[in-house]
Amino acid sequence: NAGVMQNPRHLVRRRGQEARLRCSPMKGHSHVYWYRQLPEEGLKFMVYLQKENIIDESGMPKERFSAEFPKEGPSILRIQQVVRGDSAAYFCASSPPGQGYSPLHFGNGTRLTVT
Amino acid sequence: SQELEQSPQSLIVQEGKNLTINCTSSKTLYGLYWYKQKYGEGLIFLMMLQKGGEEKSHEKITAKLDEKKQQSSLHITASQPSHAGIYLCGADNKLVFGAGTILRVKS
């Protein structure tokens, strides 16, 4: 029973390039959350998606960042024209559908380094 | 907007000692989650508290939510090196997390 899978684990991009981070939720989970973590800053919410829908993107920067969760395939967090300040660990988490307070299941993150 | 403040920011304890980590919310919580993160890995769910005054335990870790549902504490009894890591509290809406408490256990 595979957990949340994120790839790549490490990603190095030069300034101006695009970064694509992938997240496959746990089997049966239809809710996906993306977070960014900087040292000593904790976990910052970015976006919450369900299949083919963005539910809450209040934590996403207005420019260069986008996310999708298509009907088939993983969720993608895309960062265009990366800058040094985008360097961080990006975590994806999933939860099952339906109401109730179910905990999040996290992937091991993608560590993005912008050179 | 809601904020979760954790204290202390970090602590170092001798193996075998007890310790407590606190999480205070700026607003009343409908529920609170505790997670643990090891360096370079994702967060692992520990416990969830929903009711005021609720207390839950798992092995040597006990978490409590106060009656007003604005403060939670995580208590570790007889700490071990395996307890080392970052402990984070998270709000029920899954949008807000505390900054984390870094725990180091000296053997």
Tab-separated table of C-alpha atoms in Angstrom:
chain	number	residue	atom	x	y	z
A	1	ASN	CA	0.000	0.000	0.000
A	2	ALA	CA	2.102	2.835	-1.333
A	3	GLY	CA	2.036	6.134	0.464
A	4	VAL	CA	2.159	9.576	-1.102
A	5	MET	CA	4.846	9.575	-3.768
A	6	GLN	CA	6.685	12.712	-4.758
A	7	ASN	CA	9.286	13.058	-7.452
A	8	PRO	CA	11.892	14.065	-7.976
A	9	ARG	CA	13.336	14.061	-4.449
A	10	HIS	CA	15.893	16.660	-5.439
A	11	LEU	CA	15.666	19.149	-8.282
A	12	VAL	CA	18.270	21.678	-9.324
A	13	ARG	CA	17.304	24.458	-11.703
A	14	ARG	CA	19.084	27.554	-12.941
A	15	ARG	CA	17.378	30.899	-12.598
A	16	GLY	CA	14.801	31.380	-15.317
A	17	GLN	CA	14.116	27.681	-15.893
A	18	GLU	CA	10.907	25.846	-15.127
A	19	ALA	CA	10.439	23.399	-12.264
A	20	ARG	CA	7.805	20.649	-12.307
A	21	LEU	CA	7.077	18.786	-9.113
A	22	ARG	CA	4.910	15.682	-9.149
A	23	CYS	CA	2.751	14.128	-6.489
A	24	SER	CA	0.820	10.878	-6.593
A	25	PRO	CA	-1.615	10.698	-3.670
A	26	MET	CA	-2.350	7.594	-1.678
A	27	LYS	CA	-4.709	5.143	-3.317
A	28	GLY	CA	-8.278	6.223	-2.759
A	29	HIS	CA	-7.349	9.795	-1.841
A	30	SER	CA	-8.835	12.522	-3.981
A	31	HIS	CA	-7.703	15.584	-2.025
A	32	VAL	CA	-4.218	16.955	-2.544
A	33	TYR	CA	-2.456	19.766	-0.690
A	34	TRP	CA	0.839	21.446	-1.532
A	35	TYR	CA	3.043	23.138	1.059
A	36	ARG	CA	6.381	24.917	1.032
A	37	GLN	CA	8.852	24.602	3.870
A	38	LEU	CA	11.773	26.893	4.495
A	39	PRO	CA	14.263	26.375	7.341
A	40	GLU	CA	12.882	27.735	10.616
A	41	GLU	CA	9.715	28.932	8.899
A	42	GLY	CA	7.469	25.928	9.242
A	43	LEU	CA	5.065	24.624	6.695
A	44	LYS	CA	3.233	27.149	4.522
A	45	PHE	CA	0.046	26.178	2.711
A	46	MET	CA	0.044	26.816	-1.018
A	47	VAL	CA	-2.893	25.140	-2.716
A	48	TYR	CA	-5.635	22.577	-2.148
A	49	LEU	CA	-6.950	20.571	-5.081
A	50	GLN	CA	-9.453	17.869	-5.794
A	51	LYS	CA	-9.597	15.967	-9.045
A	52	GLU	CA	-9.758	18.540	-11.868
A	53	ASN	CA	-10.571	21.368	-9.450
A	54	ILE	CA	-8.620	23.957	-7.515
A	55	ILE	CA	-10.456	24.381	-4.236
A	56	ASP	CA	-8.237	26.898	-2.451
A	57	GLU	CA	-5.172	28.607	-3.889
A	58	SER	CA	-4.929	31.379	-1.340
A	59	GLY	CA	-1.327	30.446	-0.492
A	60	MET	CA	-0.040	30.443	-4.057
A	61	PRO	CA	2.048	33.349	-5.302
A	62	LYS	CA	0.072	35.225	-7.952
A	63	GLU	CA	2.713	34.852	-10.635
A	64	ARG	CA	4.834	31.992	-11.941
A	65	PHE	CA	3.194	29.308	-9.788
A	66	SER	CA	0.426	26.976	-10.928
A	67	ALA	CA	-0.968	23.637	-9.858
A	68	GLU	CA	-3.188	20.995	-11.356
A	69	PHE	CA	-4.641	17.646	-10.425
A	70	PRO	CA	-5.937	16.036	-13.602
A	71	LYS	CA	-8.481	13.251	-13.834
A	72	GLU	CA	-5.679	10.845	-14.636
A	73	GLY	CA	-2.133	11.081	-13.393
A	74	PRO	CA	-0.337	12.880	-10.603
A	75	SER	CA	-0.821	16.367	-9.277
A	76	ILE	CA	1.711	18.819	-10.682
A	77	LEU	CA	3.107	21.955	-9.072
A	78	ARG	CA	4.717	24.089	-11.734
A	79	ILE	CA	7.049	26.995	-11.126
A	80	GLN	CA	7.983	29.057	-14.146
A	81	GLN	CA	11.077	31.234	-14.418
A	82	VAL	CA	12.434	30.131	-11.064
A	83	VAL	CA	14.340	32.557	-8.856
A	84	ARG	CA	16.707	31.888	-5.959
A	85	GLY	CA	13.914	32.615	-3.471
A	86	ASP	CA	11.991	29.601	-4.767
A	87	SER	CA	14.601	27.280	-3.251
A	88	ALA	CA	12.772	25.287	-0.595
A	89	ALA	CA	11.316	21.891	0.229
A	90	TYR	CA	7.904	21.372	-1.343
A	91	PHE	CA	5.629	18.837	0.281
A	92	CYS	CA	2.501	17.237	-1.025
A	93	ALA	CA	-0.125	15.660	1.213
A	94	SER	CA	-3.323	13.794	0.493
A	95	SER	CA	-6.478	12.883	2.336
A	96	PRO	CA	-9.508	10.778	1.501
A	97	PRO	CA	-12.773	12.234	0.185
A	98	GLY	CA	-15.736	12.993	2.371
A	99	GLN	CA	-16.361	14.936	5.518
A	100	GLY	CA	-14.588	14.419	8.770
A	101	TYR	CA	-11.287	15.235	10.284
A	102	SER	CA	-8.987	12.786	8.589
A	103	PRO	CA	-5.264	13.447	8.986
A	104	LEU	CA	-2.992	14.308	6.103
A	105	HIS	CA	-0.587	11.782	4.615
A	106	PHE	CA	2.609	13.434	3.457
A	107	GLY	CA	5.144	12.596	0.800
A	108	ASN	CA	8.867	12.952	1.471
A	109	GLY	CA	9.055	16.188	-0.411
A	110	THR	CA	10.947	17.642	-3.346
A	111	ARG	CA	13.930	19.793	-2.491
A	112	LEU	CA	14.283	22.493	-5.095
A	113	THR	CA	17.570	24.325	-5.407
A	114	VAL	CA	17.805	27.287	-7.742
A	115	THR	CA	21.327	28.218	-8.750
B	1	SER	CA	-6.329	34.755	9.879
B	2	GLN	CA	-5.543	31.902	12.216
B	3	GLU	CA	-2.058	31.402	13.603
B	4	LEU	CA	-0.506	28.579	15.571
B	5	GLU	CA	2.395	29.449	17.835
B	6	GLN	CA	4.644	26.697	19.118
B	7	SER	CA	7.018	26.776	22.040
B	8	PRO	CA	9.781	26.183	22.601
B	9	GLN	CA	11.361	26.668	19.203
B	10	SER	CA	13.891	23.977	20.038
B	11	LEU	CA	15.059	21.967	22.991
B	12	ILE	CA	17.744	19.513	23.910
B	13	VAL	CA	16.996	16.947	26.589
B	14	GLN	CA	18.944	14.162	28.192
B	15	GLU	CA	17.711	10.699	27.332
B	16	GLY	CA	15.188	9.544	29.903
B	17	LYS	CA	13.927	13.023	30.730
B	18	ASN	CA	10.348	14.218	30.211
B	19	LEU	CA	9.473	17.188	28.043
B	20	THR	CA	6.494	19.248	26.923
B	21	ILE	CA	5.831	21.130	23.685
B	22	ASN	CA	3.046	23.697	23.477
B	23	CYS	CA	0.861	24.893	20.633
B	24	THR	CA	-1.359	27.957	21.022
B	25	SER	CA	-3.977	29.011	18.507
B	26	SER	CA	-5.121	32.577	17.881
B	27	LYS	CA	-8.657	31.238	17.354
B	28	THR	CA	-10.774	28.444	18.768
B	29	LEU	CA	-9.901	25.157	17.141
B	30	TYR	CA	-12.348	22.606	15.806
B	31	GLY	CA	-9.536	20.104	15.913
B	32	LEU	CA	-5.780	19.941	16.193
B	33	TYR	CA	-3.262	17.542	14.677
B	34	TRP	CA	0.227	16.687	15.880
B	35	TYR	CA	2.833	15.541	13.379
B	36	LYS	CA	6.472	14.533	13.605
B	37	GLN	CA	9.055	15.176	10.916
B	38	LYS	CA	12.469	13.607	10.627
B	39	TYR	CA	15.185	15.469	8.764
B	40	GLY	CA	14.767	15.112	5.015
B	41	GLU	CA	11.417	13.378	5.264
B	42	GLY	CA	7.737	14.198	5.233
B	43	LEU	CA	5.453	14.606	8.220
B	44	ILE	CA	4.105	11.590	10.057
B	45	PHE	CA	0.721	11.846	11.762
B	46	LEU	CA	0.843	11.317	15.529
B	47	MET	CA	-2.509	12.255	17.013
B	48	MET	CA	-5.653	14.281	16.485
B	49	LEU	CA	-7.640	16.043	19.184
B	50	GLN	CA	-11.150	17.355	18.709
B	51	LYS	CA	-12.945	17.780	21.979
B	52	GLY	CA	-12.165	20.315	24.676
B	53	GLY	CA	-10.300	18.622	27.498
B	54	GLU	CA	-9.472	15.609	25.339
B	55	GLU	CA	-6.302	13.656	26.016
B	56	LYS	CA	-4.762	10.939	23.874
B	57	SER	CA	-1.705	8.769	24.352
B	58	HIS	CA	0.392	6.636	22.063
B	59	GLU	CA	3.312	4.803	23.570
B	60	LYS	CA	5.180	7.469	25.537
B	61	ILE	CA	3.585	10.483	23.868
B	62	THR	CA	0.512	12.199	25.335
B	63	ALA	CA	-1.339	15.085	23.752
B	64	LYS	CA	-3.986	17.263	25.370
B	65	LEU	CA	-6.377	19.930	24.138
B	66	ASP	CA	-7.548	22.489	26.672
B	67	GLU	CA	-11.208	23.099	27.489
B	68	LYS	CA	-11.331	26.310	25.467
B	69	LYS	CA	-9.790	24.503	22.485
B	70	GLN	CA	-7.107	27.120	21.954
B	71	GLN	CA	-4.080	25.406	23.416
B	72	SER	CA	-2.585	21.963	23.083
B	73	SER	CA	0.408	20.315	24.678
B	74	LEU	CA	2.468	17.327	23.638
B	75	HIS	CA	4.229	15.517	26.438
B	76	ILE	CA	6.940	12.892	26.003
B	77	THR	CA	7.783	10.682	28.944
B	78	ALA	CA	11.241	9.160	29.360
B	79	SER	CA	12.545	10.524	26.072
B	80	GLN	CA	14.622	8.334	23.769
B	81	PRO	CA	16.871	9.136	20.797
B	82	SER	CA	14.096	7.865	18.529
B	83	HIS	CA	11.932	10.777	19.680
B	84	ALA	CA	14.302	13.289	18.089
B	85	GLY	CA	12.860	15.287	15.214
B	86	ILE	CA	10.606	18.235	14.505
B	87	TYR	CA	7.159	18.288	16.042
B	88	LEU	CA	4.480	20.361	14.332
B	89	CYS	CA	0.919	21.135	15.286
B	90	GLY	CA	-1.623	21.694	12.547
B	91	ALA	CA	-5.120	23.182	12.546
B	92	ASP	CA	-8.165	21.197	11.515
B	93	ASN	CA	-8.528	23.151	8.290
B	94	LYS	CA	-5.184	21.723	7.101
B	95	LEU	CA	-4.125	25.207	6.053
B	96	VAL	CA	-2.212	26.370	9.117
B	97	PHE	CA	0.738	24.790	10.891
B	98	GLY	CA	2.942	25.856	13.733
B	99	ALA	CA	6.576	26.665	12.957
B	100	GLY	CA	7.671	23.443	14.614
B	101	THR	CA	9.717	22.467	17.661
B	102	ILE	CA	13.101	20.861	17.068
B	103	LEU	CA	13.786	18.151	19.621
B	104	ARG	CA	17.240	16.685	20.196
B	105	VAL	CA	17.763	13.877	22.678
B	106	LYS	CA	21.237	13.383	24.105
B	107	SER	CA	22.177	9.833	24.982
